[in-house]
Amino acid sequence: MGRKKKKQMKPWCWYCNRDFDDEKILIQHQKAKHFKCHICHKKLYTGPGLAIHCMQVHKETIDSVPNAIPGRTDIELEIYGMEGIPDKDMQERRRTLEQKSQESQKKKSNNQDDSDESDDDEAGPSAQQVAVVQAQAGYAGPMAQPGIPPVAGGPVIPPAGYQGMPPMMPGVPPMMHGMPPAMPGMPPGMMPMGGMMPPMMPGIPPVPPHIPPRPGIPHMAPAPAVTRPAAPAAQPAVTKPLFPSAAQAQQTVPGVAGASSSLSTAASTDPPKATFPAYTQPSVSSSSTSSNPSSSTVAKPPATVTSKPATLTTTSATSKLIHPDEDISLEEMKAQLPRYQRLAPRPGQAHVAAPPVAAVGGIMPPQQGLPPQQPGMRHPIHGQYGAPPQGMPGYMPGGMPPYGQGPPMVPPYQGGPPMGMRPPVMSPAGRY
Amino acid sequence: MSLFGTSSGFGTGGTGVFGSTTTDSHNPMKDVEVTSPPDDSISCLAFSPPTMPGNFLIGGSWANDVRCWEVQDNGQTVPKAQQMHTGPVLDACWSDDGSKVFTASCDKTAKMWDLNSNQAIQIAQHDGPIKAIHWIKAPNYSCIMTGSWDKTLKFWDTRSPNPMMSLQMPERCYCADVVYPMAVVATAERGLIVYQLENQPSEFRRIDSPLKHQHRCVAIFKDKQNKPTGFALGSIEGRVAIHYINPPNPAKDNFTFKCHRSNGTNTTTPQDIYAVNAIAFHPVHGTLATVGSDGRFSFWDKDARTKLKTSEQLDQPITACCFNQNGNIFAYASSYDWSKGHEYYNPQKKNYIFLRNAAEELKPRNKK
């Protein structure tokens, strides 16, 4: 949870419409209630899995998912946790949620103190700021999910909401004027909330300066538009901590993932994308098995391969990945070993045309310790392979036809000094 | 009769396994041991194509060499020849006529090895180690495809030093497979790209990975009409995804299955999850074999979605596998794959290649 792109709502069970705090709990619920075999009580992972189990083990067919509400009993739909839920039902759910929260928002605002009501009048100048704040708060809304229902009370929100801010607040000079275009939908929706602002945002005036991070805005815009109805109550409370602390904002992804510290001192300017996938945080090692892989599959930010590789999620209570922690391939790890880096003759093994040819490609530096001529000369003499390699054909600019075809086609290749050395060397070696 | 410079502890007989007096678990399946195996981890295995009579096996290793054995019908293996690179060999493949072997290495080059003359020349160059090499035979062209850690996929006419085409990939190539007219490349960061090879290679589709962990191996499978229709993708998390390119019902047709894990039903101890090192499809039955870091191989029927067999555990991971052209022989290599890091690397430990009769065990299960 806390990943905006994933579902933007709490995990819920498609089969019975119940809400859960965590996807893990949701899955446990599904396994126990919907994917449990009524004959042997074995818990399967999916509907089809249950069907197959009953068929294969008990020779019995089932045609509907146990304990499911009517209309949601399809045994063939492969749903696991939140995955596999048909889009249609997702939209429906989202809409229902929005409606619900809007209703409760209205009720809430109706029940608010009189002071709030009267503050509506002051909404003028702060409206824009409100909009901004709301936008960001809205963005923070989904981010604040861990343990915080969309329509949660104020006190809970601030720290969580704060986490959503960082991408927005690099502490850049004010560009408030830039906001409205990004938040077309905000002002109207925000009006009711506008009343909240003043009490919440004593620090607003100094804050707007921090809004500007334009790159962050686009990310915010869709978020608030979608979650606004869902988290209107959250916003007013959220805004307060967001702005004043914006100066020190820049909490990195780990913060998003649920840290409760409201004031981060890590002033790194993460690109907005950094908040989504965990791969961009080379120094962050996710601790849960699902957080890393569950990040977006398509929009992967350029991985920091050249620097320290991202770490893998390796351990959970029930399983352990037998793989070194770094997220590079096993071959890459092994290749880093000095003994494989030498590109030099292995002890006791002769070469075949390798060094000079390799050098052509520009691997000269590692070749320094290995005079190209030597192996070339030694080689044919050994004749270990039953047929002495003749003439080390290859991309020899010196005129040796590659692959026995006519003219050397090496002009595009380097014609530098190394090449010049070759012909004199190769000829004696190659010709018997 | 060992032609290879290094000594092999098990003599020159083909059935060396029976001469062994130790009862260690290096060959619990009692399969035929290939003579003169390489001295370092074996990275790839490939059998000769049907166009060539007989069975020839090539294996590339981290000892910078690629070796060729003849596998005789009585099970005897005869070392035939070897070639060297200046860096570990990561992949190798045959040309369609069986006369050439192409090898790819960490030394950033790929070579073409003419078996008749036993000459090898460089045919490709990358800016990084070449991890995957495949021969493409199209009606209107033939070329070599190389995928490298330099994030490019290049296509080479073996007669020219410049690539015919170079395609940029989002990340380093980790594995690839080619069955004309389809090619699949899996990259770092769970990238997955399908290419179509008709007329000329071009990117066909980038696919959202069905797996949640690092990609490790991929193998294309064909449909009943012998056309490539999908692929199996293995990750480091003991899981293989079967993915069809254009299935009638993706949610139903595509699936993943867990494999190469310990403690199947025992829930008291944490389960060890191993990487899937290689996947190979049986050329006749369409069933598949997976080999993993746990030192086991398993046979599966993807259509019946069942497991056919799992082997006993070898004392080393199994790093490569392949079927011969008629599906009678399954070859698998036992060597260290680095899955437990540097500490468990023992350069003295012997590496093995085993051959198993695959005619019966890979027959598909009858669907219920």
XYZ file of C-alpha atoms in Angstrom, chain A residues 3-428:
426
model
C 1.797 3.068 -4.150
C -0.324 5.536 -5.990
C -0.367 3.770 -9.274
C -1.456 0.436 -7.969
C -5.013 0.716 -6.870
C -5.658 4.017 -5.227
C -7.865 2.377 -2.705
C -7.740 -0.045 0.088
C -7.570 -3.663 -0.875
C -10.994 -5.181 -1.193
C -12.295 -8.587 -1.975
C -13.958 -8.900 -5.335
C -15.964 -11.874 -4.254
C -17.654 -10.357 -1.263
C -16.863 -6.645 -1.427
C -15.234 -6.501 1.935
C -12.501 -4.011 2.681
C -9.129 -4.816 4.136
C -6.228 -2.851 5.472
C -3.609 -4.799 3.708
C -3.368 -6.935 0.625
C -1.843 -9.732 2.665
C -4.861 -9.863 4.882
C -7.081 -9.731 1.852
C -5.321 -12.719 0.375
C -5.581 -14.645 3.610
C -9.264 -13.884 3.641
C -9.736 -15.040 0.086
C -7.876 -18.237 0.700
C -9.867 -19.010 3.802
C -13.290 -17.984 2.617
C -13.392 -18.307 -1.137
C -10.646 -20.645 -2.157
C -11.034 -23.275 0.495
C -12.018 -26.743 -0.556
C -15.218 -27.762 1.167
C -14.222 -31.374 1.131
C -10.715 -31.395 2.506
C -10.405 -27.757 3.616
C -7.252 -27.265 1.637
C -6.680 -23.613 0.878
C -5.925 -22.846 -2.724
C -4.731 -19.609 -4.242
C -7.315 -18.828 -6.853
C -10.773 -19.771 -8.021
C -9.595 -21.815 -10.959
C -7.036 -23.389 -8.654
C -9.795 -24.518 -6.359
C -11.784 -25.858 -9.261
C -8.871 -27.861 -10.539
C -8.113 -29.201 -7.092
C -11.643 -30.407 -6.532
C -11.677 -31.985 -9.952
C -8.329 -33.713 -9.688
C -8.365 -34.740 -6.090
C -12.006 -35.307 -5.291
C -13.337 -35.785 -8.799
C -15.939 -33.191 -8.078
C -16.885 -30.125 -10.053
C -17.728 -26.826 -8.509
C -19.272 -24.021 -10.464
C -19.256 -21.101 -8.109
C -16.937 -19.556 -5.604
C -17.981 -20.283 -2.039
C -19.177 -17.361 0.088
C -19.312 -14.990 -2.805
C -22.040 -12.427 -3.353
C -24.310 -13.027 -6.307
C -22.790 -11.755 -9.504
C -19.308 -12.339 -8.173
C -19.256 -16.092 -8.106
C -17.354 -16.744 -11.325
C -15.052 -19.654 -10.655
C -13.097 -19.124 -13.833
C -11.882 -15.633 -13.100
C -8.332 -15.739 -11.884
C -8.334 -13.267 -9.041
C -5.602 -13.150 -6.454
C -5.761 -10.387 -3.926
C -6.301 -7.292 -5.998
C -4.945 -8.774 -9.180
C -7.226 -9.990 -11.904
C -10.153 -7.861 -10.889
C -11.961 -6.849 -14.067
C -11.624 -3.171 -14.874
C -15.334 -2.691 -14.918
C -15.689 -3.795 -11.346
C -12.695 -1.710 -10.333
C -14.287 1.430 -11.724
C -17.552 0.576 -10.097
C -15.863 0.111 -6.785
C -13.949 3.325 -7.111
C -17.082 5.214 -7.897
C -18.886 3.692 -4.994
C -16.039 4.591 -2.721
C -15.954 8.143 -3.953
C -19.641 8.507 -3.498
C -19.411 7.083 -0.047
C -16.618 9.364 0.983
C -18.214 12.334 -0.615
C -21.323 11.665 1.375
C -19.425 11.312 4.566
C -17.415 14.372 3.692
C -20.533 16.362 3.270
C -21.814 15.077 6.519
C -18.536 15.865 8.144
C -18.357 19.361 6.826
C -21.904 19.919 7.856
C -21.016 18.919 11.321
C -17.982 21.137 11.436
C -17.615 23.980 13.856
C -19.100 27.294 13.077
C -15.676 28.770 12.881
C -14.960 26.714 9.862
C -18.058 27.833 8.179
C -17.296 31.416 8.702
C -13.813 30.993 7.418
C -15.190 30.273 4.058
C -15.266 33.944 3.413
C -11.575 34.213 3.720
C -11.078 31.662 1.101
C -10.325 34.239 -1.536
C -6.604 34.647 -1.610
C -5.949 31.338 -0.098
C -8.129 29.537 -2.559
C -5.306 29.050 -4.945
C -3.045 27.934 -2.268
C -5.730 25.739 -1.055
C -6.002 24.256 -4.447
C -2.359 23.580 -4.497
C -2.378 22.177 -1.101
C -5.352 20.093 -1.864
C -3.718 18.798 -4.941
C -0.758 17.761 -3.027
C -2.761 16.560 -0.181
C -4.810 14.642 -2.601
C -1.698 13.097 -3.871
C -0.700 12.440 -0.370
C -4.014 10.861 0.182
C -3.268 7.598 -1.470
C 0.198 7.788 -0.176
C -1.091 8.149 3.276
C -2.945 4.956 2.962
C -1.038 2.813 5.333
C -3.430 2.545 8.141
C -5.322 5.654 7.155
C -8.750 5.398 5.647
C -9.522 7.998 3.038
C -11.890 9.792 5.243
C -9.812 9.556 8.321
C -9.677 12.072 11.059
C -7.324 14.950 10.986
C -4.795 13.998 13.588
C -3.821 10.889 11.756
C -3.316 12.480 8.423
C -0.572 14.981 8.822
C 2.397 12.711 9.008
C 1.176 10.467 6.286
C 0.014 13.236 4.118
C 3.313 14.825 4.501
C 4.963 11.952 2.845
C 3.157 12.625 -0.304
C 4.573 16.045 -0.495
C 8.229 15.499 -0.953
C 8.211 15.216 -4.677
C 6.426 18.470 -4.812
C 8.571 20.440 -2.494
C 12.096 20.865 -3.404
C 11.852 24.213 -1.805
C 11.983 26.131 -4.994
C 10.857 29.705 -5.244
C 7.217 30.464 -5.655
C 5.428 29.917 -8.831
C 1.964 29.893 -7.604
C 0.741 31.196 -10.842
C 1.590 27.924 -12.290
C -0.784 26.072 -10.102
C -4.222 26.804 -11.338
C -3.624 25.397 -14.764
C -2.610 22.207 -13.188
C -5.556 22.036 -10.951
C -8.502 22.909 -13.025
C -10.797 20.807 -11.007
C -9.545 21.908 -7.707
C -11.022 25.252 -6.943
C -14.627 24.269 -7.274
C -14.149 21.165 -5.296
C -11.965 22.859 -2.842
C -14.306 25.515 -1.902
C -15.931 23.577 0.848
C -12.529 22.726 2.033
C -11.368 26.235 1.719
C -12.891 26.838 5.039
C -10.494 24.374 6.499
C -7.463 26.045 5.239
C -6.930 28.998 7.491
C -7.128 27.093 10.702
C -4.879 24.476 9.251
C -2.424 26.579 7.508
C -1.029 29.295 9.581
C 2.047 28.783 7.594
C 0.438 28.954 4.217
C 1.738 32.296 3.057
C 5.323 31.285 3.506
C 4.505 27.958 2.039
C 3.378 28.666 -1.466
C 6.933 29.273 -2.429
C 7.375 25.618 -2.236
C 4.622 24.670 -4.522
C 6.427 25.395 -7.725
C 8.098 22.118 -8.494
C 6.454 21.982 -11.827
C 7.732 18.557 -12.700
C 5.936 17.279 -9.744
C 2.696 18.940 -10.564
C 1.612 16.741 -13.391
C 1.828 13.883 -11.058
C -0.303 15.662 -8.630
C -2.905 16.798 -11.022
C -4.360 13.448 -11.827
C -4.075 12.368 -8.267
C -6.095 15.106 -6.749
C -8.636 14.901 -9.462
C -9.236 11.327 -8.649
C -8.801 11.241 -4.982
C -10.167 14.572 -4.154
C -13.588 13.294 -3.411
C -12.087 10.420 -1.634
C -9.930 12.371 0.678
C -11.367 15.745 1.180
C -11.366 15.387 4.872
C -7.804 14.355 4.829
C -6.653 17.360 2.967
C -7.269 20.166 5.341
C -5.489 18.405 8.078
C -2.772 17.294 5.750
C -1.993 20.683 4.397
C -0.749 22.072 7.576
C 2.277 19.880 8.044
C 2.906 19.691 4.341
C 3.817 23.234 3.741
C 5.729 24.366 6.725
C 7.803 21.298 6.554
C 8.055 21.536 2.832
C 11.234 23.408 3.279
C 12.776 20.348 4.705
C 10.591 18.046 2.735
C 12.217 15.622 0.380
C 11.492 12.527 2.166
C 12.542 9.627 0.006
C 10.540 6.631 -0.914
C 11.000 4.853 2.355
C 9.087 7.665 3.881
C 6.308 7.101 1.490
C 6.273 3.507 2.363
C 4.996 4.318 5.761
C 7.528 6.000 7.909
C 5.808 8.084 10.411
C 8.274 10.876 10.742
C 6.633 13.995 9.614
C 9.711 16.047 9.183
C 12.278 14.602 7.004
C 15.669 16.081 6.900
C 16.813 14.285 3.849
C 16.755 17.047 1.356
C 17.267 15.036 -1.769
C 15.367 16.139 -4.780
C 13.947 12.935 -5.987
C 12.347 13.079 -9.339
C 8.646 12.528 -8.984
C 8.922 9.124 -10.527
C 11.121 8.017 -7.717
C 8.212 7.673 -5.464
C 6.756 4.823 -7.396
C 9.094 2.001 -8.009
C 11.563 1.060 -5.409
C 14.219 0.231 -7.961
C 15.462 3.754 -8.224
C 16.610 3.784 -4.663
C 19.864 1.972 -4.788
C 20.470 2.460 -1.169
C 17.065 1.272 -0.187
C 16.489 -2.353 0.308
C 12.848 -3.144 0.522
C 12.037 -5.350 3.331
C 8.887 -6.968 2.174
C 8.772 -9.451 -0.589
C 6.052 -7.650 -2.393
C 7.113 -4.071 -2.390
C 9.903 -4.268 -4.853
C 8.393 -6.429 -7.500
C 5.006 -4.912 -7.184
C 6.260 -1.620 -8.479
C 5.256 -0.535 -11.903
C 6.248 -2.899 -14.566
C 6.096 -0.577 -17.486
C 7.443 2.769 -16.481
C 10.652 1.650 -14.939
C 12.904 4.577 -14.283
C 16.429 4.095 -15.468
C 17.916 1.776 -12.990
C 21.064 2.874 -11.335
C 23.025 0.065 -12.754
C 26.203 1.947 -13.081
C 26.163 2.821 -9.466
C 25.386 0.335 -6.790
C 22.795 -2.115 -8.018
C 19.460 -2.107 -6.314
C 19.065 -4.726 -3.705
C 16.643 -7.551 -3.900
C 13.904 -8.560 -1.637
C 15.092 -11.827 -0.358
C 13.558 -12.934 2.831
C 10.244 -13.303 4.399
C 9.138 -15.373 7.300
C 8.173 -18.267 5.117
C 10.639 -18.217 2.279
C 14.128 -17.289 1.389
C 15.445 -16.468 -2.040
C 18.689 -18.270 -2.679
C 20.280 -15.474 -4.581
C 22.773 -12.814 -3.579
C 21.205 -9.583 -2.534
C 22.144 -7.407 -5.438
C 19.740 -7.182 -8.275
C 22.152 -7.970 -11.068
C 22.393 -11.277 -12.787
C 24.533 -14.067 -11.387
C 26.738 -13.921 -14.440
C 27.391 -10.242 -13.930
C 28.391 -10.905 -10.361
C 30.705 -13.682 -11.317
C 32.203 -11.674 -14.146
C 33.269 -9.008 -11.706
C 35.725 -11.382 -10.196
C 39.265 -10.399 -11.050
C 40.083 -13.804 -12.441
C 37.567 -13.301 -15.216
C 38.507 -9.734 -15.904
C 41.941 -10.278 -17.129
C 41.003 -11.176 -20.663
C 44.321 -12.854 -20.543
C 45.479 -16.356 -21.277
C 44.338 -18.730 -18.621
C 47.052 -20.816 -17.134
C 47.506 -23.980 -19.068
C 45.237 -22.990 -21.874
C 46.207 -21.753 -25.236
C 44.297 -19.363 -27.383
C 42.960 -19.349 -30.788
C 43.118 -16.056 -32.538
C 41.465 -14.421 -29.679
C 43.731 -11.663 -28.515
C 44.404 -9.883 -31.742
C 40.853 -10.178 -32.818
C 39.572 -8.924 -29.577
C 41.921 -6.046 -29.732
C 40.429 -4.979 -32.971
C 37.215 -4.350 -31.233
C 38.851 -1.866 -29.017
C 39.650 -3.946 -26.021
C 43.163 -2.738 -26.175
C 43.440 -1.500 -22.639
C 42.954 -4.813 -20.958
C 45.198 -6.331 -23.514
C 48.170 -4.329 -22.507
C 49.631 -7.063 -20.482
C 49.189 -9.469 -23.302
C 51.169 -8.697 -26.371
C 48.961 -9.732 -29.202
C 51.743 -11.334 -31.052
C 52.686 -13.945 -28.596
C 49.644 -16.070 -28.488
C 49.344 -15.658 -32.141
C 52.735 -17.098 -32.643
C 52.475 -19.809 -30.112
C 49.195 -20.881 -31.203
C 49.448 -22.488 -34.523
C 52.455 -24.331 -33.395
C 50.674 -26.201 -30.715
C 48.276 -27.692 -33.104
C 46.218 -29.071 -30.354
C 43.095 -28.985 -32.300
C 44.130 -31.185 -35.039
C 44.385 -28.387 -37.537
C 46.644 -25.452 -36.931
C 44.687 -22.300 -37.308
C 46.061 -20.716 -40.358
C 46.506 -17.079 -40.540
C 44.215 -16.108 -37.724
C 41.630 -14.752 -40.006
C 39.484 -12.108 -38.591
C 39.023 -8.476 -39.007
C 42.588 -7.816 -39.790
C 42.936 -4.496 -41.393
C 46.330 -5.549 -42.470
C 44.835 -7.201 -45.443
C 44.017 -10.625 -44.216
C 40.672 -11.436 -45.687
C 38.133 -12.046 -43.029
C 36.614 -15.396 -43.450
C 38.458 -15.965 -46.579
C 36.421 -13.542 -48.637
C 38.082 -10.979 -50.833
C 39.182 -7.558 -49.828
C 39.444 -6.696 -46.206
C 36.389 -4.837 -45.160
C 37.877 -3.072 -42.306
C 38.044 0.552 -43.095
C 35.366 1.215 -40.550
C 37.448 -0.560 -38.040
C 40.249 1.081 -36.247
C 43.235 1.364 -38.379
C 45.479 2.500 -35.623
C 48.860 1.443 -34.570
C 47.801 -1.866 -33.161
C 46.619 -2.904 -36.528
C 49.806 -1.911 -38.085
C 51.615 -4.330 -35.899
C 49.574 -7.187 -36.915
C 50.438 -8.143 -40.431
C 54.105 -8.543 -39.834
C 53.360 -10.627 -36.851
C 50.627 -12.738 -38.209
C 52.137 -13.740 -41.434
C 54.999 -15.713 -40.090
